[in-house]
Coordinates of C-alpha atoms in Angstrom, one line a residue:
Chain Y
M6 CA 0.0 0.0 0.0
L7 CA 1.1 3.6 -0.7
S8 CA 2.5 5.2 2.5
K9 CA 0.9 8.3 4.0
E10 CA 4.0 10.3 3.1
E11 CA 3.7 9.3 -0.6
V12 CA 0.1 10.5 -0.8
V13 CA 1.0 13.7 1.0
K14 CA 3.8 14.3 -1.5
L15 CA 1.4 13.6 -4.4
S16 CA -1.1 16.1 -3.0
K17 CA 1.6 18.7 -2.9
L18 CA 2.6 18.0 -6.5
A19 CA -1.1 18.1 -7.6
R20 CA -1.8 21.2 -5.6
I21 CA -4.7 19.7 -3.7
A22 CA -4.9 20.1 0.0
L23 CA -6.1 16.8 1.5
T24 CA -7.6 16.1 5.0
D25 CA -6.1 13.3 7.1
A26 CA -9.1 11.2 6.3
E27 CA -8.7 11.8 2.6
V28 CA -5.0 10.8 2.8
E29 CA -6.0 7.5 4.4
K30 CA -8.7 6.9 1.8
F31 CA -6.5 7.7 -1.2
Q32 CA -3.7 5.4 0.3
K33 CA -6.2 2.6 -0.2
E34 CA -7.8 3.7 -3.4
L35 CA -4.6 4.5 -5.3
S36 CA -3.2 1.2 -4.2
A37 CA -6.2 -0.6 -5.5
V38 CA -5.7 1.1 -8.9
L39 CA -2.0 0.3 -8.9
D40 CA -2.7 -3.3 -8.1
Y41 CA -5.3 -3.4 -10.9
V42 CA -2.7 -2.4 -13.5
E43 CA 0.1 -4.6 -12.1
E44 CA -0.6 -7.2 -14.8
L45 CA 0.6 -4.9 -17.5
K46 CA 4.2 -5.3 -16.3
Q47 CA 4.1 -8.9 -17.6
V48 CA 3.2 -7.8 -21.2
D49 CA 6.0 -8.1 -23.7
V50 CA 6.3 -4.8 -25.6
E51 CA 9.8 -5.4 -27.0
G52 CA 10.3 -3.2 -30.1
L53 CA 7.0 -1.4 -29.8
E54 CA 6.7 2.3 -30.1
E55 CA 4.8 4.3 -27.6
V56 CA 1.5 5.8 -28.7
S57 CA 1.2 9.5 -28.1
Q58 CA -1.7 10.1 -30.6
V59 CA -3.6 7.9 -33.0
T60 CA -4.4 10.2 -36.0
G61 CA -1.1 9.8 -37.8
L62 CA -1.1 13.5 -38.5
V63 CA 2.3 15.3 -38.1
N64 CA 3.0 18.9 -37.3
V65 CA -0.4 20.4 -37.9
Q66 CA -0.1 24.1 -37.7
R67 CA -2.3 27.0 -38.6
D68 CA -1.0 30.1 -40.3
D69 CA 1.0 32.3 -38.0
V70 CA -1.4 35.2 -38.1
A71 CA -2.7 37.1 -35.1
V72 CA -6.5 37.0 -34.7
A73 CA -8.3 39.5 -32.5
A74 CA -10.3 38.1 -29.7
E75 CA -13.4 40.2 -29.3
N76 CA -14.5 39.0 -25.9
H77 CA -11.9 40.2 -23.5
E78 CA -14.5 41.5 -21.0
E79 CA -16.5 38.3 -21.1
I80 CA -13.3 36.3 -20.4
L81 CA -12.1 38.6 -17.6
S82 CA -15.6 38.7 -16.0
Q83 CA -15.1 35.0 -15.1
A84 CA -12.1 35.7 -12.8
P85 CA -12.7 35.9 -9.0
E86 CA -10.6 39.1 -8.9
I87 CA -9.3 41.5 -11.5
K88 CA -7.7 44.9 -11.3
D89 CA -7.2 47.3 -14.2
G90 CA -7.8 44.6 -16.8
Y91 CA -5.4 42.1 -15.1
Y92 CA -5.9 39.0 -13.0
K93 CA -5.2 39.7 -9.4
V94 CA -3.4 37.0 -7.4
K95 CA -2.2 36.7 -3.9
A96 CA 1.4 37.2 -2.9
I97 CA 3.6 34.3 -3.6
L98 CA 5.0 34.2 0.0
Chain Q
M9 CA -47.1 13.6 -29.1
F10 CA -43.7 14.8 -30.2
E11 CA -41.5 12.8 -27.9
F12 CA -39.6 9.8 -29.4
L13 CA -40.0 11.1 -33.0
Q14 CA -36.9 10.7 -35.0
L15 CA -35.1 13.8 -36.3
T16 CA -36.0 12.9 -39.9
E17 CA -39.7 12.9 -38.8
L18 CA -39.4 16.2 -37.0
R19 CA -37.6 17.8 -40.0
K20 CA -40.6 16.8 -42.2
L21 CA -43.1 18.2 -39.8
L22 CA -41.2 21.5 -39.6
D23 CA -40.7 21.7 -43.3
E24 CA -44.4 21.0 -44.0
K25 CA -45.3 23.6 -41.4
K26 CA -47.3 21.1 -39.5
V27 CA -45.6 22.2 -36.3
S28 CA -43.5 25.2 -35.5
S29 CA -40.1 25.2 -33.7
L30 CA -41.7 27.2 -30.9
E31 CA -44.4 24.6 -30.4
L32 CA -41.8 21.8 -30.3
T33 CA -39.6 23.8 -28.0
K34 CA -42.4 24.5 -25.6
Y35 CA -43.4 20.9 -25.7
F36 CA -40.0 19.6 -24.8
L37 CA -39.5 22.3 -22.1
A38 CA -42.7 21.1 -20.5
R39 CA -41.5 17.5 -20.6
I40 CA -38.3 18.5 -19.0
K41 CA -40.2 20.2 -16.2
E42 CA -42.6 17.3 -15.8
H43 CA -39.7 14.8 -15.5
Q44 CA -37.4 16.8 -13.2
D45 CA -37.1 13.7 -11.0
L46 CA -34.8 12.1 -13.6
N47 CA -32.3 14.8 -12.8
A48 CA -31.2 14.8 -16.5
F49 CA -30.5 18.5 -16.7
I50 CA -28.2 20.8 -14.7
T51 CA -29.3 23.9 -16.5
V52 CA -32.4 24.5 -18.5
T53 CA -32.1 27.5 -20.9
E54 CA -35.8 28.2 -21.3
E55 CA -35.8 31.9 -22.3
R56 CA -33.0 31.5 -24.8
A57 CA -34.6 28.3 -26.2
L58 CA -37.9 30.2 -26.9
A59 CA -36.0 33.1 -28.5
D60 CA -33.9 30.7 -30.7
A61 CA -37.1 28.8 -31.7
R62 CA -38.8 32.0 -32.8
R63 CA -35.7 32.9 -34.9
A64 CA -35.7 29.4 -36.4
D65 CA -39.4 29.8 -37.3
E66 CA -38.7 33.0 -39.0
F67 CA -36.0 31.3 -41.1
I68 CA -38.3 28.3 -41.9
N69 CA -41.0 30.7 -43.0
S70 CA -38.6 32.5 -45.3
P71 CA -38.0 31.0 -48.8
G72 CA -35.3 28.4 -49.3
E73 CA -34.2 25.1 -47.9
N74 CA -33.8 24.5 -44.2
P75 CA -30.6 23.0 -42.7
F76 CA -31.3 19.6 -41.2
L77 CA -31.2 20.7 -37.5
C78 CA -33.0 24.0 -38.1
G79 CA -35.7 24.5 -35.4
I80 CA -35.1 21.1 -33.8
P81 CA -34.6 21.2 -30.0
Y82 CA -31.6 19.4 -28.5
A83 CA -29.7 19.1 -25.3
A84 CA -26.0 19.4 -24.8
K85 CA -23.9 17.6 -22.3
D86 CA -22.7 20.1 -19.7
L87 CA -19.1 19.6 -20.8
F88 CA -19.7 21.6 -24.0
C89 CA -18.9 25.3 -23.6
S90 CA -21.9 27.4 -24.7
K91 CA -21.5 31.1 -24.9
G92 CA -23.2 33.1 -22.2
I93 CA -24.6 29.9 -20.6
R94 CA -23.5 28.3 -17.4
T95 CA -21.1 25.3 -18.1
T96 CA -20.3 23.3 -15.1
A97 CA -18.8 19.9 -16.1
A98 CA -21.0 18.8 -13.2
S99 CA -18.3 20.0 -10.8
K100 CA -18.5 22.6 -8.1
I101 CA -15.2 24.0 -9.3
L102 CA -17.1 25.4 -12.3
D103 CA -20.4 25.9 -10.6
N104 CA -20.6 29.6 -11.5
Y105 CA -18.7 29.4 -14.8
I106 CA -20.4 31.2 -17.8
A107 CA -18.6 30.1 -20.9
P108 CA -17.3 33.1 -23.0
Y109 CA -17.4 31.1 -26.2
D110 CA -19.1 28.2 -28.0
A111 CA -17.5 24.8 -28.6
T112 CA -17.0 24.3 -32.3
S113 CA -19.7 21.6 -32.4
I114 CA -22.2 23.9 -30.6
A115 CA -21.3 26.7 -33.0
K116 CA -22.0 24.3 -35.9
I117 CA -25.4 23.3 -34.5
K118 CA -26.2 27.0 -33.8
A119 CA -25.3 27.9 -37.4
Q120 CA -28.0 25.4 -38.5
K121 CA -30.4 27.1 -36.0
G122 CA -30.7 24.1 -33.7
V123 CA -32.5 25.0 -30.5
L124 CA -30.6 24.4 -27.2
L125 CA -33.0 23.3 -24.5
G126 CA -30.4 23.0 -21.7
K127 CA -27.2 21.4 -20.4
T128 CA -27.4 17.8 -19.3
N129 CA -26.0 16.1 -16.2
L130 CA -22.9 13.9 -16.3
D131 CA -20.3 12.3 -14.2
Q132 CA -18.1 15.1 -12.8
F133 CA -15.7 16.1 -15.6
A134 CA -16.9 13.0 -17.3
H135 CA -15.1 10.9 -14.7
G136 CA -17.3 7.9 -14.2
S137 CA -19.6 5.4 -15.9
S138 CA -22.8 5.7 -13.9
G139 CA -23.6 9.4 -13.6
E140 CA -23.1 9.2 -9.9
T141 CA -19.9 11.3 -9.6
S142 CA -21.9 14.5 -10.6
A143 CA -21.8 17.2 -8.0
Y144 CA -25.5 17.8 -8.9
G145 CA -26.7 14.3 -7.9
P146 CA -27.2 11.2 -9.9
T147 CA -29.4 10.9 -13.0
K148 CA -31.9 8.1 -13.1
N149 CA -32.5 5.5 -15.7
V150 CA -35.8 6.1 -17.5
W151 CA -36.6 2.3 -17.5
D152 CA -36.1 1.9 -13.8
K153 CA -35.5 5.0 -11.6
S154 CA -33.7 2.9 -9.0
R155 CA -31.0 2.2 -11.6
M156 CA -28.1 4.2 -13.2
P157 CA -28.5 5.4 -16.8
G158 CA -24.9 4.7 -17.5
G159 CA -22.2 7.4 -17.8
S160 CA -20.5 9.6 -18.1
S161 CA -23.1 11.0 -20.6
S162 CA -25.9 10.2 -18.1
G163 CA -28.1 13.2 -18.5
S164 CA -27.9 13.2 -22.3
A165 CA -28.9 9.5 -22.3
S166 CA -31.8 9.9 -19.9
A167 CA -33.0 13.1 -21.7
V168 CA -33.1 11.3 -25.0
A169 CA -34.3 8.0 -23.7
G170 CA -37.1 9.7 -21.7
G171 CA -38.2 11.9 -24.6
L172 CA -37.1 15.2 -23.0
A173 CA -35.1 16.0 -26.0
P174 CA -35.1 14.4 -29.5
W175 CA -31.3 14.2 -29.5
A176 CA -28.3 15.3 -27.4
T177 CA -24.6 15.9 -27.8
A178 CA -22.3 13.5 -25.8
T179 CA -18.7 12.8 -25.3
E180 CA -16.7 9.6 -24.9
T181 CA -13.3 9.0 -23.6
G182 CA -13.6 5.3 -22.6
G183 CA -17.2 4.4 -23.2
S184 CA -19.2 7.4 -22.1
I185 CA -21.5 7.3 -25.2
R186 CA -21.9 3.7 -26.0
Q187 CA -22.3 2.5 -22.5
P188 CA -25.1 4.9 -21.4
A189 CA -26.8 4.6 -24.8
S190 CA -26.9 0.8 -24.3
L191 CA -28.1 1.0 -20.7
S192 CA -30.8 3.6 -21.6
G193 CA -32.0 1.9 -24.8
I194 CA -31.1 4.5 -27.4
S195 CA -28.6 4.8 -30.3
G196 CA -25.2 6.4 -29.7
W197 CA -22.4 7.3 -32.0
K198 CA -18.7 7.5 -30.9
P199 CA -16.8 9.0 -33.8
T200 CA -13.3 8.2 -35.0
Y201 CA -10.9 10.2 -32.8
G202 CA -10.3 13.4 -34.6
R203 CA -13.4 13.3 -36.7
V204 CA -15.2 15.9 -34.6
S205 CA -13.5 18.9 -33.1
R206 CA -12.8 18.9 -29.4
F207 CA -12.5 22.6 -29.2
G208 CA -14.6 24.1 -26.4
V209 CA -15.4 20.7 -24.9
I210 CA -13.9 20.6 -21.4
A211 CA -11.0 18.3 -21.7
M212 CA -10.7 15.0 -19.9
A213 CA -8.0 12.8 -21.6
S214 CA -6.9 14.6 -24.8
S215 CA -5.6 11.6 -26.7
L216 CA -9.0 9.8 -26.2
D217 CA -11.8 12.4 -26.0
S218 CA -14.3 12.0 -28.8
I219 CA -17.4 14.2 -29.5
G220 CA -20.5 12.4 -30.6
A221 CA -24.2 12.2 -30.2
M222 CA -27.3 10.2 -29.0
A223 CA -30.6 9.9 -30.8
Y224 CA -33.3 7.4 -31.7
S225 CA -31.9 6.1 -35.0
V226 CA -28.7 5.5 -36.9
E227 CA -30.0 7.6 -39.7
D228 CA -30.4 10.6 -37.3
L229 CA -26.8 10.0 -36.1
A230 CA -25.5 9.9 -39.6
K231 CA -27.2 13.3 -40.3
I232 CA -25.8 14.8 -37.0
A233 CA -22.3 13.4 -37.9
E234 CA -22.4 15.4 -41.2
V235 CA -23.1 18.6 -39.2
I236 CA -20.6 18.3 -36.4
S237 CA -17.7 16.6 -38.1
G238 CA -14.8 18.2 -40.0
R239 CA -11.6 20.0 -39.8
D240 CA -11.2 22.7 -37.3
E241 CA -8.3 25.0 -37.1
K242 CA -8.7 25.1 -33.3
D243 CA -8.2 21.3 -33.0
S244 CA -5.1 20.1 -34.7
T245 CA -6.2 16.4 -34.6
T246 CA -9.1 17.1 -37.0
G247 CA -7.2 17.5 -40.2
H248 CA -8.4 14.3 -41.9
G249 CA -10.0 14.6 -45.4
E250 CA -13.5 15.8 -46.3
V251 CA -16.5 14.6 -44.4
P252 CA -18.5 12.1 -46.5
E253 CA -22.2 12.6 -46.9
Y254 CA -22.9 9.7 -44.6
S255 CA -26.7 9.9 -44.7
K256 CA -27.0 10.1 -48.5
R257 CA -24.7 7.1 -48.9
L258 CA -26.5 5.1 -46.2
S259 CA -27.1 1.6 -47.5
A260 CA -29.0 -1.2 -45.8
D261 CA -27.5 -3.7 -48.3
I262 CA -24.9 -5.5 -46.2
K263 CA -24.8 -8.7 -48.3
G264 CA -21.3 -10.2 -48.3
L265 CA -20.1 -7.8 -45.6
K266 CA -17.7 -9.5 -43.3
V267 CA -18.7 -9.1 -39.7
G268 CA -16.1 -10.1 -37.1
I269 CA -17.3 -11.6 -33.8
P270 CA -14.5 -11.1 -31.2
K271 CA -14.8 -13.9 -28.7
E272 CA -13.0 -11.8 -26.0
Y273 CA -16.0 -9.4 -25.9
F274 CA -18.2 -12.2 -24.6
V275 CA -16.5 -11.9 -21.2
E276 CA -16.7 -14.1 -18.2
G277 CA -19.3 -12.9 -15.8
M278 CA -21.4 -11.2 -18.5
E279 CA -25.2 -11.6 -18.0
D280 CA -26.8 -14.4 -20.0
G281 CA -29.7 -12.2 -21.1
V282 CA -27.3 -9.7 -22.6
K283 CA -25.3 -12.4 -24.4
Q284 CA -28.5 -13.9 -25.8
R285 CA -29.9 -10.6 -27.2
V286 CA -26.6 -9.7 -28.8
M287 CA -26.3 -13.2 -30.4
E288 CA -29.8 -12.8 -31.7
A289 CA -28.8 -9.4 -33.2
I290 CA -25.7 -10.9 -34.8
K291 CA -27.9 -13.6 -36.3
E292 CA -30.1 -10.9 -37.7
L293 CA -27.1 -9.4 -39.5
E294 CA -26.4 -12.8 -40.9
K295 CA -30.0 -13.1 -42.2
L296 CA -29.4 -9.8 -44.0
G297 CA -26.5 -11.5 -45.9
A298 CA -23.5 -10.5 -43.7
K299 CA -20.9 -13.2 -43.4
L300 CA -20.0 -13.9 -39.8
V301 CA -16.3 -14.5 -39.0
D302 CA -14.9 -15.5 -35.6
V303 CA -12.0 -13.3 -34.7
E304 CA -9.6 -13.0 -31.8
L305 CA -8.4 -9.9 -30.0
P306 CA -6.4 -11.4 -27.2
N307 CA -5.1 -8.1 -25.9
T308 CA -8.6 -6.8 -25.2
K309 CA -8.1 -7.8 -21.5
F310 CA -5.3 -5.2 -21.2
G311 CA -7.5 -2.3 -22.5
S312 CA -8.9 -1.2 -19.2
L313 CA -5.5 -1.5 -17.6
V314 CA -3.9 0.7 -20.1
Y315 CA -6.8 3.1 -19.8
A316 CA -6.5 3.1 -16.0
I317 CA -3.0 4.7 -16.5
V318 CA -3.4 6.8 -19.6
C319 CA -6.7 8.4 -18.6
P320 CA -5.7 9.6 -15.2
S321 CA -2.3 10.8 -16.5
E322 CA -4.0 13.1 -19.1
V323 CA -6.6 14.1 -16.5
A324 CA -4.0 15.2 -14.1
S325 CA -2.4 17.3 -16.8
N326 CA -5.7 18.8 -18.1
L327 CA -7.2 19.6 -14.7
M328 CA -4.1 21.5 -13.6
R329 CA -5.7 24.6 -15.2
Y330 CA -8.3 24.9 -12.4
D331 CA -6.4 27.2 -10.2
G332 CA -8.9 29.6 -8.8
I333 CA -7.3 32.5 -10.7
R334 CA -8.9 33.0 -14.1
Y335 CA -12.3 31.3 -13.7
G336 CA -14.3 29.0 -11.5
H337 CA -14.4 28.4 -7.8
V338 CA -11.9 30.1 -5.5
A339 CA -11.4 29.3 -1.8
T340 CA -11.5 32.2 0.7
D341 CA -9.3 32.3 3.8
T342 CA -6.0 31.9 1.9
K343 CA -2.7 33.5 2.9
N344 CA -0.7 33.1 -0.3
L345 CA -0.8 31.9 -3.9
L346 CA 0.0 28.3 -3.1
E347 CA -2.9 28.2 -0.7
V348 CA -5.2 29.6 -3.3
Y349 CA -4.3 26.7 -5.5
E350 CA -4.4 24.0 -2.9
K351 CA -7.6 25.1 -1.1
S352 CA -9.5 26.0 -4.3
R353 CA -8.8 22.6 -5.8
A354 CA -9.5 20.8 -2.5
S355 CA -12.9 22.4 -2.1
G356 CA -13.8 22.5 -5.8
F357 CA -13.0 19.0 -7.1
G358 CA -15.1 15.9 -6.2
N359 CA -13.6 12.7 -4.9
E360 CA -13.4 11.0 -8.3
A361 CA -11.5 14.0 -9.9
K362 CA -9.1 14.0 -7.0
R363 CA -8.4 10.3 -7.2
R364 CA -7.7 10.5 -10.9
I365 CA -5.5 13.6 -10.5
L366 CA -3.5 11.9 -7.8
T367 CA -3.3 8.6 -9.7
G368 CA -2.1 10.4 -12.8
T369 CA 0.4 12.5 -10.8
Y370 CA 1.8 9.2 -9.3
V371 CA 2.2 7.3 -12.6
L372 CA 3.8 10.4 -14.3
S373 CA 6.2 11.2 -11.4
A374 CA 9.9 10.7 -11.6
G375 CA 10.9 7.1 -11.2
Y376 CA 7.5 5.7 -12.2
K377 CA 6.9 7.1 -15.6
D378 CA 8.7 4.4 -17.5
A379 CA 7.1 1.6 -15.5
Y380 CA 3.6 2.9 -15.8
Y381 CA 2.9 5.5 -18.4
K382 CA 5.4 4.5 -21.1
K383 CA 4.6 0.9 -20.6
A384 CA 0.9 1.6 -21.0
Q385 CA 1.4 3.6 -24.2
K386 CA 3.4 0.6 -25.6
V387 CA 0.6 -1.9 -24.7
R388 CA -1.7 0.6 -26.4
R389 CA 0.3 0.1 -29.6
L390 CA -0.2 -3.6 -29.2
I391 CA -4.0 -3.1 -29.1
I392 CA -4.0 -0.7 -32.1
N393 CA -1.9 -3.2 -34.1
E394 CA -4.3 -6.0 -33.2
F395 CA -7.3 -4.1 -34.4
A396 CA -5.5 -3.2 -37.6
E397 CA -4.8 -6.9 -38.3
V398 CA -8.4 -7.9 -37.6
F399 CA -9.7 -5.3 -39.9
K400 CA -7.7 -6.9 -42.7
Q401 CA -9.9 -9.9 -42.3
V402 CA -13.3 -8.3 -41.6
D403 CA -15.2 -5.1 -42.4
I404 CA -16.6 -4.4 -39.0
L405 CA -16.9 -6.0 -35.6
A406 CA -20.2 -6.8 -33.8
C407 CA -20.3 -7.5 -30.1
P408 CA -22.1 -6.4 -26.9
S409 CA -21.9 -2.7 -25.8
T410 CA -21.8 -3.7 -22.1
P411 CA -21.5 -6.9 -20.2
N412 CA -24.7 -6.2 -18.2
V413 CA -27.9 -4.2 -18.2
A414 CA -28.1 -1.2 -15.9
H415 CA -27.0 -1.6 -12.3
K416 CA -28.7 -0.2 -9.3
L417 CA -27.7 3.3 -8.3
G418 CA -25.0 3.2 -5.6
K419 CA -23.2 0.2 -7.1
A420 CA -20.4 2.4 -8.6
A421 CA -19.5 4.1 -5.3
E422 CA -18.6 0.7 -3.8
N423 CA -15.7 0.2 -6.1
P424 CA -13.0 2.6 -7.3
L425 CA -12.5 0.3 -10.3
H426 CA -16.2 0.3 -11.3
G427 CA -15.7 2.4 -14.4
Y428 CA -12.8 0.4 -15.8
I429 CA -14.9 -2.8 -15.5
A430 CA -18.2 -1.2 -16.8
D431 CA -16.4 0.1 -19.9
Q432 CA -14.1 -2.8 -20.6
L433 CA -15.9 -3.6 -23.9
N434 CA -15.6 0.1 -25.1
I435 CA -12.2 1.0 -23.9
P436 CA -10.0 -1.0 -26.4
G437 CA -11.7 0.7 -29.4
S438 CA -11.3 4.1 -27.7
L439 CA -7.6 3.5 -27.2
A440 CA -7.3 2.8 -30.9
G441 CA -9.5 5.8 -31.8
L442 CA -12.0 3.7 -33.7
P443 CA -15.6 4.7 -34.6
A444 CA -18.5 2.8 -33.1
L445 CA -22.2 2.7 -32.5
S446 CA -24.4 1.2 -29.8
V447 CA -27.9 0.4 -31.0
P448 CA -30.8 -1.1 -29.0
C449 CA -31.2 -4.8 -29.6
G450 CA -33.7 -6.0 -27.1
F451 CA -34.3 -6.4 -23.3
A452 CA -32.9 -8.7 -20.7
R453 CA -33.8 -9.3 -17.0
P454 CA -31.2 -8.0 -14.6
D455 CA -29.2 -10.4 -12.5
D456 CA -29.5 -8.1 -9.4
G457 CA -33.2 -8.0 -8.6
E458 CA -36.4 -7.1 -10.5
S459 CA -37.1 -4.4 -13.1
P460 CA -40.5 -2.6 -13.4
S461 CA -41.0 -4.2 -16.8
M462 CA -41.3 -8.0 -17.2
D463 CA -39.2 -7.7 -20.3
G464 CA -36.3 -6.3 -18.3
L465 CA -33.9 -3.5 -19.3
P466 CA -32.3 -2.4 -22.6
V467 CA -29.4 -4.2 -24.2
G468 CA -27.1 -2.6 -26.8
L469 CA -25.4 -4.1 -29.8
Q470 CA -22.0 -2.6 -30.4
I471 CA -20.7 -2.1 -33.9
I472 CA -17.0 -1.1 -34.2
G473 CA -15.4 0.0 -37.5
P474 CA -11.9 0.7 -38.7
Q475 CA -10.4 4.1 -38.2
W476 CA -12.4 6.7 -40.3
G477 CA -14.8 3.9 -41.2
E478 CA -17.9 5.7 -40.0
Q479 CA -19.8 4.9 -43.1
K480 CA -19.6 1.1 -42.6
V481 CA -20.6 1.4 -39.0
F482 CA -23.6 3.6 -39.9
D483 CA -24.6 1.2 -42.8
V484 CA -24.6 -1.9 -40.5
G485 CA -26.6 0.0 -37.8
Y486 CA -29.0 1.3 -40.4
A487 CA -29.5 -2.1 -42.0
Y488 CA -30.2 -3.6 -38.5
Q489 CA -32.7 -0.8 -37.7
Q490 CA -34.5 -1.4 -41.1
T491 CA -35.5 -4.9 -40.1
T492 CA -35.9 -4.6 -36.3
D493 CA -37.8 -2.1 -34.2
W494 CA -35.9 -2.3 -30.9
H495 CA -35.0 1.4 -31.4
K496 CA -38.7 2.3 -31.4
K497 CA -39.3 0.9 -28.0
H498 CA -39.6 3.6 -25.4
P499 CA -40.5 3.7 -21.7
S500 CA -44.0 4.7 -20.7
I501 CA -43.1 8.0 -18.9

């Protein structure tokens, strides 16, 4: 089973604060998922290339032309806090 | 009166001015109100719908042809961004989010003057296979309200199956269209990955997410496919060729077509009734002249395992954007930026989202990435290759959509692996990006207790095609629906 410390470390990496009860629950639930996928380790994949996408398309790009977005205000209106047209965030420290 | 009519029938009624879009829209809005207990909708957009219907009527009353979806009401899974309308992904982290733009698919439907009735319930961020991870409560199955409709497109499935909307948009990452369509007794189309733009559909697992639809017939789905498919500059995976006129080319003549029956899809523990109905459906295809071929897909069993790694990995990455800064829920009582992130995400995400994010973070973290993520992506190659080999022998595959009929609500919460098991017959095709349908093929009694109807609960036939092989998939589904009427069976609600 995953240790308490491992789950706490994951929660820091994932930026999700967990309660002690959640840490304990996810220790069990994550371990169940890892046990479930364990069988994959036995599969022989010698010489096989990883799949990162299935379309077969390569380097699809649009023309490098700037397009004006007309909905700045609508977009900004969704932010919890803005100031002078900028997102306002808390101090880092 | 208008519930359960196919889109082709509604189109005719509208074109012949036997009904107006406004009448239809009012009718379906009334049905939505009447059946609130299904909890199929998160948001109903009544006022907009009525205004859109009036505009559609003006267009219909002016000279010229009407686009196929013009004036026809529909529902959108609440994962599709719709400009000016609340879009929640069934998560509290987006509870107050008003999308500032339309998803490409929504814009295409809007351009045809389709009328949006509202946004349907789903598993939170589409994480789930029962509808029960929604922050807005579970949706109920229209055939038995004590059971799940399937998920993640739970609300879209119940809305269409219950006659609250004549069709609905849906999305699938591992089975979220086929599985609920099957459990709810309607037709569902999961496109080839890249056929329909993902732009503006809230991302779950980007290498798997597919945008499709649910309706009453394959013909309707083929028509919808023509509208929403195609290249989109805003989704670089959509650059594949022109979109065929699926509905015009639809052919019920499947004589000589080679239909593969993969034995691995008749899994141990599957319900007898489901197996019987699917075998009967396959026999029906044989009667129509199709040639049945037994095929083997031995790596099918690894599909759900690969998915259990790939999906949470991509989820962890995609859900990092919910930071409480630019939109969505933000926690109060925070001292610094890090606390804003940690507390907003802690109070905004539901349990399933947290589990997937943490799982993905683990399998992608230093020291584990090769053993889990890279390994899974190699096994995925094995699955893709295996399908490609089989499609050299056969034209399409026919098999069950799910191993069972709808389970009781509450069953999913008991097991963190529920979804991976529920979707095991859909996931391999998703990993390979293949197109597929689920079409109703009868009813079977559940193994876990009674159902209100003596006949039991809906069973779905799954039809899987080769990459970009939508036409073949539609043809087989269409042929089947020309000789059977399972798709015309509806619950008495």
